[in-house]
Coordinates of C-alpha atoms in Angstrom, one line a residue:
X1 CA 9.4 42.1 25.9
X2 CA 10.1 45.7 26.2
X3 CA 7.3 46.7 24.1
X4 CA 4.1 48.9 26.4
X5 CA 1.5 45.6 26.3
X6 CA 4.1 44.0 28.8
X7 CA 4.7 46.2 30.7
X8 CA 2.8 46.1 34.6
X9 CA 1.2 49.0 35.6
X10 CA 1.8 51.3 38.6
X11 CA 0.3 49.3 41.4
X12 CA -0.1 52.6 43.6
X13 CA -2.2 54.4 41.0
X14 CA -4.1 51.5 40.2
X15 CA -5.4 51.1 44.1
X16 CA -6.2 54.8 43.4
X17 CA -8.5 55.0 40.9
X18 CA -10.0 51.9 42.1
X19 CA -10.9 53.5 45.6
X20 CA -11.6 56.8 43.9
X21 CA -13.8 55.1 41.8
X22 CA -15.4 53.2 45.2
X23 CA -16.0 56.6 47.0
X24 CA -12.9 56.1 49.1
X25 CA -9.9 58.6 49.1
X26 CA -7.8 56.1 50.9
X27 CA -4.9 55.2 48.6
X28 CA -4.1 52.1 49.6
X29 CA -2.0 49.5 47.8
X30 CA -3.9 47.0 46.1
X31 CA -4.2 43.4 47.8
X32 CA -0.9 40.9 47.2
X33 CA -3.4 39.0 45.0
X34 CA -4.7 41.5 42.8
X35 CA -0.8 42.7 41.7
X36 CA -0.2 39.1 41.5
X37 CA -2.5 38.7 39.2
X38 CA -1.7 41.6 37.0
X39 CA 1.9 40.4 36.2
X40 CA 0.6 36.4 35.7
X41 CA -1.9 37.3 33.4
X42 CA 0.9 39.1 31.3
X43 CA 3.2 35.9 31.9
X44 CA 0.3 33.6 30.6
X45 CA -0.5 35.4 27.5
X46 CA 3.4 35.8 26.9
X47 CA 3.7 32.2 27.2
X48 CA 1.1 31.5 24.5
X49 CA 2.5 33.6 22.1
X50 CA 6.1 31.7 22.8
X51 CA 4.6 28.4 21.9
X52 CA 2.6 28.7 18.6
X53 CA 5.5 31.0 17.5
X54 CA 7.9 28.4 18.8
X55 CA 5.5 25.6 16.9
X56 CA 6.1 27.8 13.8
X57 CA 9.4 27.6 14.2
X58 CA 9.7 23.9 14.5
X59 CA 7.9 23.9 11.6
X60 CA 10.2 26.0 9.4
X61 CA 13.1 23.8 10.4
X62 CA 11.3 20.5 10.0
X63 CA 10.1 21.4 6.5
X64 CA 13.8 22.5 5.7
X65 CA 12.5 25.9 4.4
X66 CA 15.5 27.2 5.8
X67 CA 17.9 24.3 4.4
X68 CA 16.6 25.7 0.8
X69 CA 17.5 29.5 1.6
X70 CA 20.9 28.3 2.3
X71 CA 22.0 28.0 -1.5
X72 CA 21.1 31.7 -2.3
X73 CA 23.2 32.5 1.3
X74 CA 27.0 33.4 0.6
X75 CA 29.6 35.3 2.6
X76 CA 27.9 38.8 1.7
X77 CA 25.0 37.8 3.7
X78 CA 27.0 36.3 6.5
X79 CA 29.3 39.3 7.2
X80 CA 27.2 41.8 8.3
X81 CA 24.6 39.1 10.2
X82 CA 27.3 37.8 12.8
X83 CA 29.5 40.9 12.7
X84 CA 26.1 42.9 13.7
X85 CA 25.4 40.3 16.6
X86 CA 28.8 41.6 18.7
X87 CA 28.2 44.9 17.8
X88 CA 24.7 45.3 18.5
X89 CA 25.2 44.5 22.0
X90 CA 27.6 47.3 22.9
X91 CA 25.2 48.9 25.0
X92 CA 24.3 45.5 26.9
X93 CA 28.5 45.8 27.4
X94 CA 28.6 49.0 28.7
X95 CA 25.8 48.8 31.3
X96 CA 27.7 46.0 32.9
X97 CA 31.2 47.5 32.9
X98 CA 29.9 51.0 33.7
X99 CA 29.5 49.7 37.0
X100 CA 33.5 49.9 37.8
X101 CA 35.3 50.5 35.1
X102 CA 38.1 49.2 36.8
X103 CA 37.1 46.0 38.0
X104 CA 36.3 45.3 34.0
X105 CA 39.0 46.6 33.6
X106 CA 41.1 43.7 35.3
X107 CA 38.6 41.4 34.4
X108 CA 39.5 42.0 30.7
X109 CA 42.9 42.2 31.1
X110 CA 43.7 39.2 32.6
X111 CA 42.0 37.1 30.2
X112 CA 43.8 38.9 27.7
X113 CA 47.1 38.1 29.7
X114 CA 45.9 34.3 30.5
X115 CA 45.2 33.4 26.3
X116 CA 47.4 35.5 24.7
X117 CA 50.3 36.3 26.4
X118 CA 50.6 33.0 28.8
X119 CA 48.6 30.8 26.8
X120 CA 51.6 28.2 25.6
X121 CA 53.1 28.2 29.4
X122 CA 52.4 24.8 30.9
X123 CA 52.0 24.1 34.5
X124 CA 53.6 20.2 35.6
X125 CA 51.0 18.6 37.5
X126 CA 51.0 15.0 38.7
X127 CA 48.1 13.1 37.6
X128 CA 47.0 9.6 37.9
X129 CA 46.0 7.0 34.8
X130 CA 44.7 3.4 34.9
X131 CA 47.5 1.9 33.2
X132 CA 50.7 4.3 34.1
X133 CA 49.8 5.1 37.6
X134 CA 50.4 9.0 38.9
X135 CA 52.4 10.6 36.3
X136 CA 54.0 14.0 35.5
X137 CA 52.2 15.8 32.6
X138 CA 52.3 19.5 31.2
X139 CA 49.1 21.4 31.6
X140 CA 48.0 24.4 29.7
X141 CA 46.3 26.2 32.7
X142 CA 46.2 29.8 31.2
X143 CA 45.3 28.4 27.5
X144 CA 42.3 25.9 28.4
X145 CA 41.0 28.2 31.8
X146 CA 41.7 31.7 30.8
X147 CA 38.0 32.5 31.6
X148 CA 37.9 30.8 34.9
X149 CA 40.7 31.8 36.4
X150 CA 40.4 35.6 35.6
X151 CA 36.6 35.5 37.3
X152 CA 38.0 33.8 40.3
X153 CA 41.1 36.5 40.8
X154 CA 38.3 39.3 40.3
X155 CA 35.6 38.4 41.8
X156 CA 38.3 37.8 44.6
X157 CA 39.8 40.9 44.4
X158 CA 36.3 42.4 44.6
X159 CA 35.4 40.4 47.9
X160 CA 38.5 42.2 49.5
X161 CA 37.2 45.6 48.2
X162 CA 33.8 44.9 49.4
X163 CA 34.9 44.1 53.2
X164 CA 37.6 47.1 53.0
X165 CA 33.9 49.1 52.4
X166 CA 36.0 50.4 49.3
X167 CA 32.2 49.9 47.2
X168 CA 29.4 52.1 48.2
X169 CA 26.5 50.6 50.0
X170 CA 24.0 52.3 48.5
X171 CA 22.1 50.1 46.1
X172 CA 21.1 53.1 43.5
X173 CA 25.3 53.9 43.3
X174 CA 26.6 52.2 40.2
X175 CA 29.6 50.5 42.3
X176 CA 27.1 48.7 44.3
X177 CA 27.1 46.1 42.3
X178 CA 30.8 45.6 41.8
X179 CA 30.2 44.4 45.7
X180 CA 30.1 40.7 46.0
X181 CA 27.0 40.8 48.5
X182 CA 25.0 43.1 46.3
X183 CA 22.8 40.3 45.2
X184 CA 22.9 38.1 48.2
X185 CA 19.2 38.5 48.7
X186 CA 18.8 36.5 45.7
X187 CA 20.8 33.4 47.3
X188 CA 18.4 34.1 50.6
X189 CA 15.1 33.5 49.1
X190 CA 16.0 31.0 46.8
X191 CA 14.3 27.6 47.3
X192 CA 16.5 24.5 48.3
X193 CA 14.4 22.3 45.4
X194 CA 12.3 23.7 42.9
X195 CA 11.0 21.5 39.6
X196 CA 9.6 24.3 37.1
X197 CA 5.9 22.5 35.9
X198 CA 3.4 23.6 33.0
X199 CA 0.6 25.5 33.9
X200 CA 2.3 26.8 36.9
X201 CA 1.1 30.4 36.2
X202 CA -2.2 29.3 35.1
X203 CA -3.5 28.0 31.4
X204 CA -1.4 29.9 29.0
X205 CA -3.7 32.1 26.9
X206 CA -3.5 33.0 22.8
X207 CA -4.5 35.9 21.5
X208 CA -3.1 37.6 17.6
X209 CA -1.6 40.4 19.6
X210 CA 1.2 38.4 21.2
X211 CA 1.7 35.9 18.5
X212 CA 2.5 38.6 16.0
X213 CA 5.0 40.1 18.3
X214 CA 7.0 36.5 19.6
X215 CA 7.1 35.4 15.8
X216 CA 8.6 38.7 14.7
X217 CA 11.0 37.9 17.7
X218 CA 11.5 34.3 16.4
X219 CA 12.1 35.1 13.2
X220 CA 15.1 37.8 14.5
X221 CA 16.0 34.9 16.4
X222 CA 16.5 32.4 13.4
X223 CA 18.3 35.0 10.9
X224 CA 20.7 35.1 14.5
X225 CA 21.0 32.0 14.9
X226 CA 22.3 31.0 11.2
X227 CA 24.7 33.1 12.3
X228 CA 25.5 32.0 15.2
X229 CA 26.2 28.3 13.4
X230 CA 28.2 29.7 10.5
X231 CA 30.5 31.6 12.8
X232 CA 30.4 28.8 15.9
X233 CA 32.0 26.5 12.6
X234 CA 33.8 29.2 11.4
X235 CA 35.9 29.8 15.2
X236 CA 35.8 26.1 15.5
X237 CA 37.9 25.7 12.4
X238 CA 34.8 23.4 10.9
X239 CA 33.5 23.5 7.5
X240 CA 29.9 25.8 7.7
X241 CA 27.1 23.6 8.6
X242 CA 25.0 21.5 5.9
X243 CA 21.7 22.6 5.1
X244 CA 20.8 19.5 7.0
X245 CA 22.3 20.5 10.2
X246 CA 21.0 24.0 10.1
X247 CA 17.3 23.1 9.4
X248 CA 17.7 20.2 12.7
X249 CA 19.0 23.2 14.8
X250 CA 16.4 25.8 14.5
X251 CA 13.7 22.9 14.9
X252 CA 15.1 21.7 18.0
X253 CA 15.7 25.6 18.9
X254 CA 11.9 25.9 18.9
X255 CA 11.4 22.4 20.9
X256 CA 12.8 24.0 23.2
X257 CA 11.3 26.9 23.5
X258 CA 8.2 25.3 23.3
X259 CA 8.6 23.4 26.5
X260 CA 10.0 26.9 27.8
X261 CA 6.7 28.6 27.0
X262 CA 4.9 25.8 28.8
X263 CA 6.7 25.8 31.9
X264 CA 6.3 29.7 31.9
X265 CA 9.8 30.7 32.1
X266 CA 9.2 34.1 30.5
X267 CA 11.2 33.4 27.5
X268 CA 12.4 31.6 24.5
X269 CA 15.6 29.7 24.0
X270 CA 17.9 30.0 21.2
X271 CA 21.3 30.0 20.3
X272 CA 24.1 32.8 22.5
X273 CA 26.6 34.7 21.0
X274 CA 28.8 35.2 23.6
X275 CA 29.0 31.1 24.2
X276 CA 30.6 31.7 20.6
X277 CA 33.0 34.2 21.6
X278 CA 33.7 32.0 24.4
X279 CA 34.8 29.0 22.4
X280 CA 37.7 31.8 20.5
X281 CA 39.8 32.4 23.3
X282 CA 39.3 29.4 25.4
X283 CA 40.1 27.3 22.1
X284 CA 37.5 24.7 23.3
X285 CA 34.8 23.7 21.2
X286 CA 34.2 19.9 22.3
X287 CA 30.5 18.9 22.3
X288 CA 31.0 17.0 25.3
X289 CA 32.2 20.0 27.4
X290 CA 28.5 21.9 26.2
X291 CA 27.1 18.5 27.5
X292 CA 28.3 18.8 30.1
X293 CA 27.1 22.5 31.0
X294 CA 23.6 21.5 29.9
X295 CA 23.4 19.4 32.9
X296 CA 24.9 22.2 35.3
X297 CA 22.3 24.2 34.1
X298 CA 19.9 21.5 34.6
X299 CA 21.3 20.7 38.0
X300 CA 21.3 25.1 38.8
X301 CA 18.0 25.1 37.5
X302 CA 16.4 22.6 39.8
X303 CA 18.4 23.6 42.8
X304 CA 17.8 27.3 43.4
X305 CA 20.6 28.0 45.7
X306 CA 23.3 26.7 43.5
X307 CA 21.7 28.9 40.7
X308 CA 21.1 31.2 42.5
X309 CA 25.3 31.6 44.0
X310 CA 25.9 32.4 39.7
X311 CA 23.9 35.5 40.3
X312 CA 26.3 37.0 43.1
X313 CA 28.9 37.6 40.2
X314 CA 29.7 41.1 40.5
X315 CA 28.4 43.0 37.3
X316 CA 32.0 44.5 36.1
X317 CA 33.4 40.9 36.6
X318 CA 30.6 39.5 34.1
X319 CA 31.0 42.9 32.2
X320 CA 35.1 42.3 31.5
X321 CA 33.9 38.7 30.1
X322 CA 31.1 40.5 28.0
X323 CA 33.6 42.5 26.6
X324 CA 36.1 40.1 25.1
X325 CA 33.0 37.8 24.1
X326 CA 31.2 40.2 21.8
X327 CA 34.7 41.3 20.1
X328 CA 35.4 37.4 19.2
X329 CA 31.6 37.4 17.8
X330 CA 32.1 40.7 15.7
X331 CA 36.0 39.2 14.4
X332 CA 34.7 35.9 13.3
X333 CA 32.0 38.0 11.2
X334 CA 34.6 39.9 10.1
X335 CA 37.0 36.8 8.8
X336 CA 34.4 36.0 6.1
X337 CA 35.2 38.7 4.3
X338 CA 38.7 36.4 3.0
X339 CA 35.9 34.9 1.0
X340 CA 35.1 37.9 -1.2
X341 CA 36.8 40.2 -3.5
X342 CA 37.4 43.6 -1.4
X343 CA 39.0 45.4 -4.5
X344 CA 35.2 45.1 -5.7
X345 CA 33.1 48.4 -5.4
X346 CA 30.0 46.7 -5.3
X347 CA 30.2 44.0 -2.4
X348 CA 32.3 47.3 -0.5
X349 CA 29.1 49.4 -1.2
X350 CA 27.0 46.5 0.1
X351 CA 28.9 45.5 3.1
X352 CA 29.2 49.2 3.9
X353 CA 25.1 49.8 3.5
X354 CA 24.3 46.8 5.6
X355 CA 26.5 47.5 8.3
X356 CA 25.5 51.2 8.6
X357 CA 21.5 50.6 8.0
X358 CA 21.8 47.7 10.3
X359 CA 23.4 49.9 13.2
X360 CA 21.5 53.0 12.0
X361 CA 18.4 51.8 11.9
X362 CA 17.7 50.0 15.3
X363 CA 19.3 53.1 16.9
X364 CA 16.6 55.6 15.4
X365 CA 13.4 53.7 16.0
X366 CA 15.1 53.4 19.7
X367 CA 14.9 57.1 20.1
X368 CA 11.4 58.0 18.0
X369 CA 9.2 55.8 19.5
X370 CA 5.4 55.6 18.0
X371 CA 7.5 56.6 14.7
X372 CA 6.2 53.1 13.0
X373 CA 2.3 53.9 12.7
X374 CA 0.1 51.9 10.1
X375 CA -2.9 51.6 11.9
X376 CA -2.7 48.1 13.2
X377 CA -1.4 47.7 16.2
X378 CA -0.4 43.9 15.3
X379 CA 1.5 45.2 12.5
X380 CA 2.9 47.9 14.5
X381 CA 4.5 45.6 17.0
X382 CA 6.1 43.4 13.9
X383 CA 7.7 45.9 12.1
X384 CA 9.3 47.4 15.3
X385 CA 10.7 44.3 16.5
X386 CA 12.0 43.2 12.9
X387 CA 13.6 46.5 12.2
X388 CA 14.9 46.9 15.9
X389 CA 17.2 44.1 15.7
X390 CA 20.3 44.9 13.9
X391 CA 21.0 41.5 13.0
X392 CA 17.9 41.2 11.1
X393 CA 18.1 44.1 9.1
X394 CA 21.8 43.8 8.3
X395 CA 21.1 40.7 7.2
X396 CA 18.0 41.3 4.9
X397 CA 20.1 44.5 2.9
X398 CA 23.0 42.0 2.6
X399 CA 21.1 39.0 1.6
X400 CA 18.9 41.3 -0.9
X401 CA 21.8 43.2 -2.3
X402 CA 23.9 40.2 -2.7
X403 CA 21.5 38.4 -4.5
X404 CA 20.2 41.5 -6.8
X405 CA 23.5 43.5 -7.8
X406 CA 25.0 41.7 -10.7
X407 CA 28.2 40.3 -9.8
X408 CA 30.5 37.2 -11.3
X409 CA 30.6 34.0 -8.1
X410 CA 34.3 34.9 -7.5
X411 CA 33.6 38.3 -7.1
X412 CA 30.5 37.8 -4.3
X413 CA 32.8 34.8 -2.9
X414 CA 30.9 32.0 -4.0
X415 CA 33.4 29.8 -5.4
X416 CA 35.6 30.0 -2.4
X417 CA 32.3 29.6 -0.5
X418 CA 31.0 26.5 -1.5
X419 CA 34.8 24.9 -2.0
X420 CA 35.4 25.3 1.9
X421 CA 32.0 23.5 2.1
X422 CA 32.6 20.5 -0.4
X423 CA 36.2 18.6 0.0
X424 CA 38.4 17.0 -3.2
X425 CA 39.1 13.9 -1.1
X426 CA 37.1 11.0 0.0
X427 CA 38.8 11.5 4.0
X428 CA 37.6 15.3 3.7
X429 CA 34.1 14.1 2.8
X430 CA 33.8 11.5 5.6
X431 CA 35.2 13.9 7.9
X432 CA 33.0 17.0 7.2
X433 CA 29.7 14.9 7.3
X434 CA 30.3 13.4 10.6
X435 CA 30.8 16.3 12.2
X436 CA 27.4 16.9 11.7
X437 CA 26.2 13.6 11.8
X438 CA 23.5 12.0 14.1
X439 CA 25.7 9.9 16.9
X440 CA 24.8 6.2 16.5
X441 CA 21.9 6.2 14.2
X442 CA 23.4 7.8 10.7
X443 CA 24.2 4.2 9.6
X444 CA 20.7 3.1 9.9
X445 CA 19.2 6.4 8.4
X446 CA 21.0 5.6 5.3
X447 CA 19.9 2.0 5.1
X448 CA 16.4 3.2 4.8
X449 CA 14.7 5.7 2.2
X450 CA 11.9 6.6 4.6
X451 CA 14.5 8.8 6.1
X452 CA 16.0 10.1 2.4
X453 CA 13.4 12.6 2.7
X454 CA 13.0 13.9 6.0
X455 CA 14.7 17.9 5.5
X456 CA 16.6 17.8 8.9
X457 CA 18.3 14.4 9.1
X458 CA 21.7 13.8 7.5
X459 CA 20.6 11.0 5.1
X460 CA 18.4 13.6 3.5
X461 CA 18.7 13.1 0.0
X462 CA 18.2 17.1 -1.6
X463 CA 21.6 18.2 0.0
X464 CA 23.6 15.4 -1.5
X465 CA 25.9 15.9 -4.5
X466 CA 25.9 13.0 -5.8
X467 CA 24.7 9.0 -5.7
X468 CA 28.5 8.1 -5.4
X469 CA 28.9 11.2 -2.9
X470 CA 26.5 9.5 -0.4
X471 CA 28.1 5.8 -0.6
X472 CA 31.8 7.6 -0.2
X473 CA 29.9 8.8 3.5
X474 CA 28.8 5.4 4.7
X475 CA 32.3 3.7 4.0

């Protein structure tokens, strides 16, 4: 999205040249439709690019292309994806903290306080059950609400500094937006009741230009997500997905940003690496609780002013959270490396060249821009995007490397590897594959071979062990 096609011209020097080019030297601003025009025109060529790349990406996961990569993908490749994801965004952490320091400050400190230090410290509470009436129970405030509760003190904390006028009230002053009115515009103009439709920006238009750029941004996306499900298991204390699960999650990943791109929402969806970190220190990983926040999202999506209150967080507030988030994304990268043999010079050569290339590269073609110049501006635009994201190119070295360098399976971690992934007793096996089961339905997928070959269901025969392995499931 930041690359110079996007980007909206200067309004005022576009009214100029078109009077100039009138006879007129009057240098009015162009009509409201004519600018409005100018940006939807960008948003409906965007939002064809988003679906056929998002249709290619259904199709990759659907066809379990990636399920098949899986078996050449150890902890060597794994490392330096996820551990990039949480330090690649360092920057995205400092613009929101630079705000005031201090308010991130607190922010990260008492969440630090709340999980670490007070996280076994139960509060009574009387609560009421069906069967026992109001009884006395023992919550774990700080342990389950460590987030919540240091975002409430904060942002409380920056209310009082915002009425005390402690904040400057100059919106182009950093501490502006540690005020808690900074973005209360935003809750002003927001509509009551909005429904988001297709075609709401006009018939979404295709052309090769911004197809080549959203599936270089796809496939960035993917290689992230991967990670994102290794590690989301890994912090979850799961065993890592089945090739099954991963190939069901990148096609429903594109789904939805399919019906994203139609609704013209700007961009894709995929998976977040902070909702990751989140799960570390808040030691919740339920599906019902995500659930559950799909609908508030639904809910904040449909009725702008509740969405709309999110957005008067202050920054440094979000920027504390940030923080702590991106730090539990880069540690769970990290733990894979229990997997592999560190006394080894090669995987230490390979981690160390795909952590460095993967920060080091990104960060130079930042700086030299137009450095990437092969003639075709398509081209151009792919190999920027794929070699800008830190994730991706981490990945590739590590996944080449690992894959090339001779090495024995115990030494690339392998054998520890695949034994966390298969279990020695029948419970284990049960356990691990309904974990990533299909709720309700797994029974009947198994009772019929139609579905033995579909790549992204869990009766799909390719990623069984055995015969015997697939009965021991169903019983």
């Amino acid at each position: 999205m930041s690359l110079p096609m996007w980007k909206c011209p200067d309004m005022k020097v576009t009214a100029a040249n078109m009077n100039s080019t009138n006879g007129s030297s009057n240098n009015t601003v162009l009509p409201y439709s004519d600018p409005t025009e100018v940006w939807q025109s960008r948003l409906r060529e965007i939002q064809g690019g988003i679906m056929l790349a998002s249709l290619t990406q259904v199709l990759i996961g659907a066809t379990g292309l990636l399920g098949w990569l899986l078996r050449f993908i150890g902890p060597m490749t794994i490392v330096p994806t996820i551990t990039l994801v949480g330090l690649s965004l360092i920057n995205v952490s400092i613009q929101f903290c630079e705000t005031q320091w201090g308010i991130a400050a607190l922010t990260l400190f008492l969440v630090v306080l709340f999980s670490l230090y007070l996280g076994n410290i139960t509060i009574p509470m009387m609560v009421y059950r069906r069967k026992e009436g109001c009884v006395r129970i023992n919550y774990p405030a700080f342990k389950l609400l460590p987030v919540i509760l240091a975002v409430l003190l904060s942002w409380m904390v920056c209310g009082i500094l915002t009425a005390a006028n402690v904040f400057s009230d100059n919106p182009k002053d950093l501490d502006y937006h540690a005020r808690t009115d900074a973005s209360v515009r935003v809750l002003q103009n927001a509509k009551w009741f909005f429904f988001p439709y297709p075609g709401q920006w006009g018939m979404p238009t295709l052309s090769a230009a911004s197809y080549m750029g959203m599936m270089a941004a796809t496939l960035t996306s993917i290689i992230e997500s991967v990670g994102d499900y290794y590690a989301c298991a890994r912090i979850s204390g799961e065993s890592p997905p089945p090739a099954h699960a991963v190939n069901r999650g990148i096609a429903i990943e594109g789904f939805g940003s399919l019906i994203s791109g139609a609704v013209g929402s700007g961009g894709a969806t995929t998976s977040y690496s902070q909702n990751v970190g989140a799960i570390g220190f808040t030691k919740i990983a339920s599906r019902r609780v995500f659930q559950a926040a799909g609908i508030i999202f639904l809910l904040c999506g449909i009725f702008g002013k509740f969405g709309a209150l999110l957005t008067m967080m202050p920054k440094p507030v979000l920027g504390g959270i940030v923080v702590i988030s991106f730090g539990m994304v880069t540690s769970v990268g990290l733990s894979s490396l229990q997997f592999v043999n560190l006394s080894s010079g090669r995987n230490l050569c390979i981690i160390g060249l795909s952590l460095l290339l993967g920060l080091m590269i990104p960060s130079y073609l930042e700086k030299r821009k137009g450095v990437i110049n092969t003639g075709n501006r398509e081209a151009d635009q792919v190999i920027v995007v794929l070699l800008s994201t830190s994730m991706f190119v981490g990945g590739v070295v590590g996944f080449l490397l690992d894959n090339t360098v001779p090495g024995t399976p115990e030494e690339r971690g392998m054998l520890k590897w695949k034994k966390q992934m298969s279990s020695d007793t029948a419970d284990d096996k049960r356990r691990r594959q309904r974990v990533y089961d299909l709720p309700y339905v797994t029974d009947f997928l198994f009772r019929h071979k139609f579905f033995h070959y579909i790549p992204f269901l869990p009766s799909f025969r390719a990623f069984r062990h055995t015969k015997d392995n697939s009965k021991d499931t169903k019983e």
